[in-house]
């Protein structure tokens, strides 16, 4: 397969980083700083894990670019860029909730979700010993098993996952929207880790996921995994998924969910 080498590197690096994150979690985790708000935290483990990923990728793929949550971007010369969230689900990680992941994707083109082409993705939840992978055109996998989105359902039977911003004003708006959505669907899940939310749609554990305000590293890998599992993943309408909106669901359900979200004020 054309992307086997990249997939092997992605899996090895993500797995090693996830093992480090799990080890640090077992030793105890503290807040090392805050970013956009007092509840948008970073831990030393975030920084240490990204440094490990950066070093391993520099050794394996010295001419590729890098774009990580904690240490920013570095342009490469190969046309490929690694999009890295060293610990997605940082608040879960801080509290010891076993639902966080190392998320790594390699993309072709500019490191801009509006235009990049994702080639390979790997998301590892070390607490659950689960590894999701995908290559473009090669399908999506949980461990060695191929995964597919759940069959389409009516919105009233849809289990919908979402997430909220770190900004309290945005959260008030998002909470009001969820109050309007809740009676229109089966139920809501707020699991706290965008990459795993997208993997939940890919593996049929949720029928749909939507969130506004995500950073590129939050969704880069999960979008490819969900798409390769048969999900439609977009922004609004035909727009690509990005900071304005990420919406993932079975193609026959996605348009109904988007219509409902529009009717209730998304
Ligand atoms: C998180 C996302 C989650 C979102 C949180 C936060 P982080 O990323 O995975 O879906 O709801 O607000 O953005 O900050 O843990 O890397």
Coordinates of C-alpha atoms and ligand atoms in Angstrom, one line a residue:
X1 CA 0.0 0.0 0.0
X2 CA 1.3 3.5 -0.8
X3 CA 1.1 4.8 2.7
X4 CA 2.4 1.8 4.7
X5 CA 5.6 3.5 5.6
X6 CA 3.9 6.6 6.9
X7 CA 1.3 4.5 8.7
X8 CA 4.0 2.5 10.4
X9 CA 5.8 5.7 11.6
X10 CA 2.5 7.2 12.7
X11 CA 1.5 4.1 14.7
X12 CA 4.9 3.7 16.3
X13 CA 5.2 7.4 17.3
X14 CA 1.6 7.7 18.5
X15 CA 2.0 4.5 20.6
X16 CA 5.2 5.6 22.2
X17 CA 3.8 9.0 23.0
X18 CA 0.6 7.4 24.4
X19 CA 2.7 5.2 26.7
X20 CA 4.6 8.2 28.0
X21 CA 1.3 10.1 28.6
X22 CA -0.1 7.1 30.5
X23 CA 3.1 6.8 32.6
X24 CA 3.0 10.4 33.5
X25 CA -0.7 10.1 34.4
X26 CA 0.2 7.3 36.8
X27 CA 2.8 9.5 38.5
X28 CA 0.4 12.3 39.0
X29 CA -0.5 15.3 36.8
X30 CA -0.6 19.0 37.7
X31 CA -1.5 22.1 35.7
X32 CA 1.6 23.7 34.2
X33 CA -0.1 26.7 32.7
X34 CA -3.3 28.1 31.1
X35 CA -4.0 29.2 27.6
X36 CA -7.3 30.8 26.3
X37 CA -9.0 30.8 29.8
X38 CA -8.4 29.6 33.3
X39 CA -10.0 26.3 32.4
X40 CA -7.9 25.8 29.2
X41 CA -5.0 24.1 30.9
X42 CA -1.7 22.5 29.8
X43 CA 0.3 20.0 31.8
X44 CA 4.0 19.2 31.7
X45 CA 3.0 15.9 30.2
X46 CA 1.4 17.7 27.2
X47 CA 4.7 19.5 26.6
X48 CA 6.9 16.4 27.2
X49 CA 4.7 14.2 25.0
X50 CA 4.8 16.6 22.2
X51 CA 8.6 17.0 22.5
X52 CA 9.0 13.2 22.2
X53 CA 6.7 13.1 19.2
X54 CA 8.6 16.0 17.6
X55 CA 12.0 14.3 18.2
X56 CA 10.8 10.9 16.8
X57 CA 9.3 12.5 13.7
X58 CA 12.4 14.7 13.1
X59 CA 14.5 11.4 13.1
X60 CA 12.1 9.4 11.0
X61 CA 10.9 12.2 8.6
X62 CA 13.5 15.0 8.7
X63 CA 12.1 16.9 5.7
X64 CA 8.5 16.9 6.8
X65 CA 6.7 19.9 8.4
X66 CA 5.3 19.8 12.0
X67 CA 2.3 21.5 13.4
X68 CA 1.6 20.8 17.1
X69 CA -0.7 22.2 19.8
X70 CA 2.0 23.0 22.3
X71 CA 5.1 23.9 20.3
X72 CA 3.7 25.5 17.1
X73 CA 4.6 25.0 13.5
X74 CA 7.8 24.3 11.5
X75 CA 7.7 24.2 7.7
X76 CA 9.2 21.3 5.9
X77 CA 10.4 20.8 2.4
X78 CA 8.7 17.5 1.5
X79 CA 5.2 18.8 1.1
X80 CA 4.0 16.7 4.1
X81 CA 3.1 18.1 7.5
X82 CA 2.5 16.2 10.8
X83 CA -0.5 17.6 12.7
X84 CA -0.2 16.7 16.4
X85 CA -2.3 16.8 19.5
X86 CA 0.0 15.3 22.1
X87 CA -2.8 14.8 24.7
X88 CA -6.3 15.5 23.4
X89 CA -8.8 15.5 26.2
X90 CA -6.5 17.4 28.5
X91 CA -9.1 18.1 31.2
X92 CA -10.1 14.4 31.3
X93 CA -6.3 13.6 31.6
X94 CA -5.9 16.2 34.4
X95 CA -8.8 14.6 36.4
X96 CA -7.7 11.0 35.7
X97 CA -10.7 10.3 33.5
X98 CA -9.6 7.4 31.3
X99 CA -10.8 9.1 28.0
X100 CA -7.9 11.0 26.4
X101 CA -5.8 10.3 23.3
X102 CA -2.6 11.1 21.4
X103 CA -3.8 12.2 17.9
X104 CA -1.4 12.4 14.9
X105 CA -2.2 12.9 11.2
X106 CA 0.1 13.5 8.3
X107 CA -1.3 15.8 5.6
X108 CA -0.3 16.9 2.1
X109 CA -0.3 20.6 1.2
X110 CA -0.5 23.6 3.5
X111 CA -1.2 22.8 7.2
X112 CA -4.7 24.4 6.8
X113 CA -7.7 22.2 7.3
X114 CA -9.5 24.2 4.6
X115 CA -7.1 22.9 2.0
X116 CA -5.0 20.0 3.2
X117 CA -5.3 16.4 2.1
X118 CA -5.0 14.0 5.0
X119 CA -3.1 10.8 4.1
X120 CA -2.6 8.9 7.3
X121 CA -4.1 9.1 10.8
X122 CA -3.5 7.4 14.2
X123 CA -5.4 8.0 17.5
X124 CA -4.4 6.1 20.6
X125 CA -6.3 6.0 23.9
X126 CA -3.8 4.4 26.2
X127 CA -6.2 4.1 29.1
X128 CA -8.5 1.9 27.0
X129 CA -5.6 0.3 25.0
X130 CA -7.4 1.3 21.8
X131 CA -5.6 2.3 18.6
X132 CA -7.5 3.8 15.7
X133 CA -5.8 4.1 12.3
X134 CA -6.7 5.1 8.7
X135 CA -5.0 5.7 5.4
X136 CA -6.7 7.6 2.6
X137 CA -8.5 5.1 0.4
X138 CA -7.4 2.3 2.7
X139 CA -10.2 2.2 5.3
X140 CA -10.3 2.7 9.0
X141 CA -9.4 0.3 11.8
X142 CA -9.6 -0.2 15.5
X143 CA -6.7 -2.4 16.3
X144 CA -6.7 -4.9 13.4
X145 CA -10.5 -4.8 12.8
X146 CA -12.0 -2.7 10.1
X147 CA -14.6 -0.2 11.5
X148 CA -17.7 1.3 9.9
X149 CA -20.2 4.0 10.9
X150 CA -23.4 2.7 12.3
X151 CA -26.4 2.3 9.9
X152 CA -28.3 5.5 9.5
X153 CA -31.2 6.3 11.9
X154 CA -33.8 9.0 12.3
X155 CA -32.6 12.0 14.3
X156 CA -34.9 11.1 17.2
X157 CA -33.0 7.8 17.5
X158 CA -29.5 9.3 17.1
X159 CA -26.9 9.3 19.9
X160 CA -25.2 12.6 19.4
X161 CA -21.8 13.6 20.8
X162 CA -20.6 17.2 21.1
X163 CA -18.2 19.4 23.0
X164 CA -18.0 22.9 24.5
X165 CA -15.6 25.8 24.3
X166 CA -13.3 27.0 27.1
X167 CA -14.9 30.4 27.0
X168 CA -17.8 30.9 29.4
X169 CA -19.8 33.2 27.1
X170 CA -19.5 30.6 24.2
X171 CA -20.4 27.9 26.7
X172 CA -23.6 29.7 27.7
X173 CA -24.7 29.8 24.0
X174 CA -23.6 26.2 23.4
X175 CA -25.5 25.0 26.5
X176 CA -28.7 26.8 25.4
X177 CA -28.4 25.1 22.0
X178 CA -28.0 21.6 23.6
X179 CA -31.1 22.3 25.7
X180 CA -33.0 22.7 22.4
X181 CA -31.4 19.7 20.8
X182 CA -31.8 17.2 23.6
X183 CA -35.5 16.5 23.1
X184 CA -35.0 16.0 19.4
X185 CA -32.4 13.2 19.5
X186 CA -32.0 9.9 21.4
X187 CA -29.4 11.4 23.8
X188 CA -26.3 13.6 24.1
X189 CA -22.8 12.6 25.0
X190 CA -20.1 15.0 26.0
X191 CA -17.0 12.9 26.3
X192 CA -14.3 15.6 26.3
X193 CA -12.0 14.4 23.5
X194 CA -12.7 15.5 19.9
X195 CA -10.4 12.9 18.3
X196 CA -12.1 10.1 20.2
X197 CA -15.6 11.6 19.5
X198 CA -14.8 11.3 15.8
X199 CA -13.5 7.8 16.3
X200 CA -16.8 7.0 18.1
X201 CA -18.7 7.9 15.0
X202 CA -16.2 5.9 12.9
X203 CA -16.8 2.8 15.1
X204 CA -20.5 3.1 15.5
X205 CA -20.4 4.0 19.2
X206 CA -22.2 7.3 18.4
X207 CA -24.4 8.2 15.4
X208 CA -23.2 11.8 15.1
X209 CA -20.7 14.3 16.5
X210 CA -20.6 18.0 16.1
X211 CA -18.5 20.7 17.7
X212 CA -17.6 24.4 17.0
X213 CA -14.3 26.0 17.9
X214 CA -12.0 23.1 17.4
X215 CA -8.3 23.6 16.6
X216 CA -6.8 21.8 13.6
X217 CA -4.9 19.3 15.8
X218 CA -8.1 18.3 17.6
X219 CA -9.8 16.9 14.4
X220 CA -7.0 16.3 11.8
X221 CA -6.7 12.5 12.5
X222 CA -10.3 11.8 13.6
X223 CA -11.7 13.3 10.4
X224 CA -9.7 10.9 8.2
X225 CA -10.6 8.0 10.4
X226 CA -14.3 8.9 10.4
X227 CA -14.3 9.4 6.6
X228 CA -12.5 6.2 5.9
X229 CA -15.1 4.4 8.1
X230 CA -17.9 5.8 5.8
X231 CA -18.9 8.9 7.7
X232 CA -19.7 12.2 6.0
X233 CA -17.5 14.8 7.8
X234 CA -18.0 18.5 6.8
X235 CA -18.4 22.0 8.1
X236 CA -21.5 23.9 7.3
X237 CA -23.0 22.7 3.9
X238 CA -20.1 21.9 1.6
X239 CA -17.5 23.6 3.7
X240 CA -14.6 21.5 4.9
X241 CA -14.5 20.7 8.6
X242 CA -12.8 23.4 10.7
X243 CA -13.0 25.9 13.5
X244 CA -16.5 27.0 12.5
X245 CA -18.0 23.5 12.6
X246 CA -17.0 19.8 12.5
X247 CA -20.1 17.6 11.8
X248 CA -19.7 13.8 11.4
X249 CA -22.4 11.2 10.8
X250 CA -23.6 8.5 8.4
X251 CA -24.2 10.4 5.0
X252 CA -28.0 9.7 5.2
X253 CA -28.1 11.2 8.8
X254 CA -25.7 14.1 8.4
X255 CA -28.0 16.4 6.5
X256 CA -30.9 15.8 8.9
X257 CA -28.7 16.7 11.9
X258 CA -27.3 19.8 10.1
X259 CA -30.9 20.9 9.3
X260 CA -32.0 20.5 12.9
X261 CA -28.9 22.3 14.2
X262 CA -29.7 25.2 11.8
X263 CA -33.3 25.3 13.0
X264 CA -32.3 25.5 16.7
X265 CA -29.8 28.3 16.1
X266 CA -26.3 26.7 15.5
Ligands
LIG1 C1 -10.5 19.5 23.7 C2 -11.3 18.8 22.6 C3 -12.8 18.7 23.1 C4 -13.3 20.1 23.3 C5 -12.5 20.8 24.4 C6 -11.0 20.8 24.0 P1 -7.9 19.7 24.3 O1 -9.2 19.6 23.2 O2 -10.8 17.5 22.4 O3 -13.6 18.1 22.1 O4 -14.7 20.0 23.7 O5 -13.0 22.0 24.6 O6 -10.9 21.7 22.9 O7 -7.9 21.1 24.8 O8 -8.1 18.7 25.4 O9 -6.7 19.3 23.4

